[in-house]
Short mmCIF file of N, CA and C in Angstrom, two decimals:
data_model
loop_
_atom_site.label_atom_id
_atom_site.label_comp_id
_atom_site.label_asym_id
_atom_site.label_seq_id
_atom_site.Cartn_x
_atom_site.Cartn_y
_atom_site.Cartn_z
N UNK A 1312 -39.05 -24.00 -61.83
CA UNK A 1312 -39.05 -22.59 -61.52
C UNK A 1312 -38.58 -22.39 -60.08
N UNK A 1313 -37.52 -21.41 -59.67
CA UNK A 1313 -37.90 -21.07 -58.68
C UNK A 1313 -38.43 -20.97 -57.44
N UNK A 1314 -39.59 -20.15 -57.99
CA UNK A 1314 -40.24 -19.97 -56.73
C UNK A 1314 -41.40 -21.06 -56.29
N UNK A 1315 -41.29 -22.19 -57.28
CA UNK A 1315 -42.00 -23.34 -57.26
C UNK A 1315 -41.12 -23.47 -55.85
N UNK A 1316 -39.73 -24.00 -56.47
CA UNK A 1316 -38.80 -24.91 -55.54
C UNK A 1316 -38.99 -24.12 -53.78
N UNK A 1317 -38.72 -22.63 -54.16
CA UNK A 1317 -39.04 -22.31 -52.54
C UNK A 1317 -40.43 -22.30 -52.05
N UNK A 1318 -41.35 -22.39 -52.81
CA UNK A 1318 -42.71 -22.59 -51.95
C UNK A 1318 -42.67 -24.04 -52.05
N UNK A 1319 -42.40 -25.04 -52.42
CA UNK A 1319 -42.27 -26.28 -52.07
C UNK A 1319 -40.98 -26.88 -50.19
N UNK A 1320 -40.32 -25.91 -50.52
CA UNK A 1320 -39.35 -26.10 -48.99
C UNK A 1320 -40.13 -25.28 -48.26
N UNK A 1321 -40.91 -24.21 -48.11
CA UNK A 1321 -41.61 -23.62 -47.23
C UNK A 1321 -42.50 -24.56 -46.86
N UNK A 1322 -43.59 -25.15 -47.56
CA UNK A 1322 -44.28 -25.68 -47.36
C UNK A 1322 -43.82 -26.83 -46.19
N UNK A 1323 -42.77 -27.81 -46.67
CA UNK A 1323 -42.31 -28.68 -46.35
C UNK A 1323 -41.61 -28.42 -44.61
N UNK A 1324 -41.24 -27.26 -44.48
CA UNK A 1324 -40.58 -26.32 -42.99
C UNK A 1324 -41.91 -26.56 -42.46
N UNK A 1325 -42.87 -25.76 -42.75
CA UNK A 1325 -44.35 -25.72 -42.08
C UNK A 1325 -44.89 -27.01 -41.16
N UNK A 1326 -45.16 -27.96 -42.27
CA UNK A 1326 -45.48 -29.44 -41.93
C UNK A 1326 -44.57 -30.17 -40.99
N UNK A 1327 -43.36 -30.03 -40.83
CA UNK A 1327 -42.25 -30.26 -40.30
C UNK A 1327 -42.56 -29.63 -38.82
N UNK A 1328 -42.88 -28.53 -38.83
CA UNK A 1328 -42.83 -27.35 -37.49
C UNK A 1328 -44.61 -28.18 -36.91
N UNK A 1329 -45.66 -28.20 -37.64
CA UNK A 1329 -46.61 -28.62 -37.48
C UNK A 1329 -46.54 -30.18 -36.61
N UNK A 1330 -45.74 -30.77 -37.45
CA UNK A 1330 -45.92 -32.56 -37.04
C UNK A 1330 -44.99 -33.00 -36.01
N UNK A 1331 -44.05 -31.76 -35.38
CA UNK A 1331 -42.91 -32.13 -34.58
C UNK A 1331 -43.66 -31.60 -32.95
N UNK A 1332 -45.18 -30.70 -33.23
CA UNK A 1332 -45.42 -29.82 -32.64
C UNK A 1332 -45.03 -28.17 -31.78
N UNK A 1333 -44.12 -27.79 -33.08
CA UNK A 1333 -43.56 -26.55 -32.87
C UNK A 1333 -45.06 -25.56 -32.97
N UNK A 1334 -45.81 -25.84 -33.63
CA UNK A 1334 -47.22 -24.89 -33.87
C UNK A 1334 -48.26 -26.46 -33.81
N UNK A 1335 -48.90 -25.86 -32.80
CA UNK A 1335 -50.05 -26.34 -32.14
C UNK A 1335 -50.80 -26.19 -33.32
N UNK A 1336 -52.37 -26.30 -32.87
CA UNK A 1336 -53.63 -26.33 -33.66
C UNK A 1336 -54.00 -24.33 -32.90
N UNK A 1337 -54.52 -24.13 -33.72
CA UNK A 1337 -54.85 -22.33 -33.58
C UNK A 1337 -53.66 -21.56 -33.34
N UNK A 1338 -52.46 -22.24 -33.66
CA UNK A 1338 -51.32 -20.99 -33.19
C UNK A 1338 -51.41 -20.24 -35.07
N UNK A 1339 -51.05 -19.11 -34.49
CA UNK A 1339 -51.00 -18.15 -36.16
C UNK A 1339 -49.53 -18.37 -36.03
N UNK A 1340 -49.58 -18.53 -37.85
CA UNK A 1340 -48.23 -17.97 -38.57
C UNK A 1340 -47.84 -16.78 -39.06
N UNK A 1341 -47.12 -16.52 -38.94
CA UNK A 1341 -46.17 -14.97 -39.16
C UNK A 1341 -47.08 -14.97 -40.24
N UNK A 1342 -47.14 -13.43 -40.36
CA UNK A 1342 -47.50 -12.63 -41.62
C UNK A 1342 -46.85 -13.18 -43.31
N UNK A 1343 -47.37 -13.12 -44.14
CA UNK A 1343 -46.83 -13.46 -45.43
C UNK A 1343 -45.92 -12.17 -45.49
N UNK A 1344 -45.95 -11.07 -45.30
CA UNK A 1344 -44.46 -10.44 -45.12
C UNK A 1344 -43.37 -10.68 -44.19
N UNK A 1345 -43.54 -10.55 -42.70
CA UNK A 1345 -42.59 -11.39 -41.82
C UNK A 1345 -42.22 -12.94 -42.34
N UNK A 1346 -43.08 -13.26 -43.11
CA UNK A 1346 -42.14 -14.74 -42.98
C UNK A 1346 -41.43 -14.67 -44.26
N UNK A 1347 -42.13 -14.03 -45.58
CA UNK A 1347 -41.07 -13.52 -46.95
C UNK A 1347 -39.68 -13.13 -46.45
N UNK A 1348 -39.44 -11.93 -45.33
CA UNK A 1348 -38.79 -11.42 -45.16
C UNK A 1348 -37.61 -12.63 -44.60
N UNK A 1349 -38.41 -13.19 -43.61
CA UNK A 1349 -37.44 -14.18 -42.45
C UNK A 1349 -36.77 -14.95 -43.63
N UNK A 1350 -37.50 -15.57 -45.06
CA UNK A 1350 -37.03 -17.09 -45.52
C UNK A 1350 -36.26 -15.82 -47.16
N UNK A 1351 -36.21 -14.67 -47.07
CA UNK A 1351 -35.47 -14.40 -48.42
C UNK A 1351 -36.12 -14.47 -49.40
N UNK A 1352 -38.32 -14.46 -49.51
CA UNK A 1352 -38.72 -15.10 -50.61
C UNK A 1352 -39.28 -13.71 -50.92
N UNK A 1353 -40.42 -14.07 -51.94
CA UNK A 1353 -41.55 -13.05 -52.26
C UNK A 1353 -42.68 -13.23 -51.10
N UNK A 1354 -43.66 -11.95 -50.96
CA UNK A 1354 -44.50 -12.41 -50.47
C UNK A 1354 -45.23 -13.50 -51.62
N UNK A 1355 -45.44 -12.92 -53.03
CA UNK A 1355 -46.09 -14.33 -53.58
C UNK A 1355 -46.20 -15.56 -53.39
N UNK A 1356 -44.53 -16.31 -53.10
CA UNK A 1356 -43.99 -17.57 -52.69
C UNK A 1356 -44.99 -18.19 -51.51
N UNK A 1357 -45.00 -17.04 -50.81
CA UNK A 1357 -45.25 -17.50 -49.21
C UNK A 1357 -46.74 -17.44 -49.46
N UNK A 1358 -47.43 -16.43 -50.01
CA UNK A 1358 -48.58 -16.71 -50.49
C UNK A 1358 -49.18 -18.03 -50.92
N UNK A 1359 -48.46 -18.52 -52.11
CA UNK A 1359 -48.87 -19.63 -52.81
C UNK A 1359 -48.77 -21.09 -52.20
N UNK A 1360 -47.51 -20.95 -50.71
CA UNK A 1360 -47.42 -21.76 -49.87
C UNK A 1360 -48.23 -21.95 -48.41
N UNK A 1361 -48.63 -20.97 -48.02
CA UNK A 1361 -49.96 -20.72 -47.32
C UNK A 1361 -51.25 -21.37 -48.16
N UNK A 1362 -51.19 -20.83 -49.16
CA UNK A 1362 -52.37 -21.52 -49.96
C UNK A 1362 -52.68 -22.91 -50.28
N UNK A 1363 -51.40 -23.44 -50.60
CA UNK A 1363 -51.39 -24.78 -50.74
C UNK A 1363 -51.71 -25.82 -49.54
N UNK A 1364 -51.25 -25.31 -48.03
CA UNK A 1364 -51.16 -25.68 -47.20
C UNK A 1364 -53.30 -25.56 -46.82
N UNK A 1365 -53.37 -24.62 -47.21
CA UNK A 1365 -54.83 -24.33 -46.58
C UNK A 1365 -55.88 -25.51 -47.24
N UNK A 1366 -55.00 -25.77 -48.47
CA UNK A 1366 -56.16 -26.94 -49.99
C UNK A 1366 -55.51 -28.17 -48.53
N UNK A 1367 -54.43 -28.65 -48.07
CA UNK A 1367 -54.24 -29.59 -48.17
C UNK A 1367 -54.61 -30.06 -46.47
N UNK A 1368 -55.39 -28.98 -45.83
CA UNK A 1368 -55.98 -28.90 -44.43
C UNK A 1368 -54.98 -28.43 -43.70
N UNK A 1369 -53.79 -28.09 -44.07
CA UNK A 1369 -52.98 -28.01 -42.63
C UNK A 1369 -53.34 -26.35 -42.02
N UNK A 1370 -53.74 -25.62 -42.67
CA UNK A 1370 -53.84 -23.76 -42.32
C UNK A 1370 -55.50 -23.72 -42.60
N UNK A 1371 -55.96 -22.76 -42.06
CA UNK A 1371 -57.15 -22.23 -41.98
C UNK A 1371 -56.48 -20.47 -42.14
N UNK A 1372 -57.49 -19.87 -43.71
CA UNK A 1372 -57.24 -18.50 -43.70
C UNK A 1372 -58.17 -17.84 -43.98
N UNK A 1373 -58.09 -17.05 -43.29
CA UNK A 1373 -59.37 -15.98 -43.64
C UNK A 1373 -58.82 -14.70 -43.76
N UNK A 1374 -58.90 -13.93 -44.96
CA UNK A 1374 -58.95 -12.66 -45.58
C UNK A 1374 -58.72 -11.80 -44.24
N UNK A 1375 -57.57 -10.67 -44.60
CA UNK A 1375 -57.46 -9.82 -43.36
C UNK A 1375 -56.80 -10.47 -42.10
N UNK A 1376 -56.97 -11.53 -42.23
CA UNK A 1376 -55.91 -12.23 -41.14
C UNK A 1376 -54.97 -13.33 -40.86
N UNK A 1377 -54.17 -13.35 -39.99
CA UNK A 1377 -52.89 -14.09 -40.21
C UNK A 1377 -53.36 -15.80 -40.59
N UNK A 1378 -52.64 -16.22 -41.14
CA UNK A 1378 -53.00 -17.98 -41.30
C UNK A 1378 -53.12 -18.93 -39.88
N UNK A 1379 -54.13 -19.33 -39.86
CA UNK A 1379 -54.00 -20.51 -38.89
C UNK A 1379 -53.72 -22.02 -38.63
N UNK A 1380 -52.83 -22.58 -37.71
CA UNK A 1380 -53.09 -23.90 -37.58
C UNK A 1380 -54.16 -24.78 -37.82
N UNK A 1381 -54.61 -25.61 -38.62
CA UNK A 1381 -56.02 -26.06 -38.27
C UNK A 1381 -55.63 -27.03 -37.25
N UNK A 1382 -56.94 -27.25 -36.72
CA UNK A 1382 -57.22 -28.37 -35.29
C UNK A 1382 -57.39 -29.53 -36.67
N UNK A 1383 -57.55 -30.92 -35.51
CA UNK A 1383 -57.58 -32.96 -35.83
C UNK A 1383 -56.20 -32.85 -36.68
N UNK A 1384 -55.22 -32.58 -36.82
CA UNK A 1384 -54.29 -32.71 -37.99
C UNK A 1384 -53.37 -34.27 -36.59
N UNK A 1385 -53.50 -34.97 -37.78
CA UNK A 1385 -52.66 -36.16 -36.88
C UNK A 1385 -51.08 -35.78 -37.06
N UNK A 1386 -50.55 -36.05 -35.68
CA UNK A 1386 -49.34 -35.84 -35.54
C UNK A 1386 -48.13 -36.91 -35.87
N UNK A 1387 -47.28 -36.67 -36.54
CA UNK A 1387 -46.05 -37.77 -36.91
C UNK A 1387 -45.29 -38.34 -35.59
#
């Protein structure tokens, strides 16, 4: 599907930006609309890629507000 394939390269940008140290630990990520908008997706996409990221420790989210870096994430 789809929007599998682009929430799988989002995801993959993220971790990338994360492990190179483009986003620290507590820096927020763009809005699930600013960043839909920036990458051409749905907000869903970016949704489901935020989400995935949050199961797999790299984001911390809390309802009402932007996604966060989590802190200890070992760096590449």
């Amino acid at each position: 599907m789809e929007q599998d394939r682009v929430a799988r390269r989002i995801i993959a940008a993220i971790k990338e930006q994360i492990h190179s140290g483009a986003y620290q630990p507590g820096d927020r990520l763009p809005s699930t609309r600013a960043f839909a908008a920036e990458w051409g997706a749905s907000r869903t996409t970016v949704t489901a890629a935020y989400n995935q990221l949050n199961a797999e420790g790299y984001l911390i989210i809390r309802h009402g507000a932007r996604a966060v870096v989590a802190a200890g994430l070992e760096r590449a």
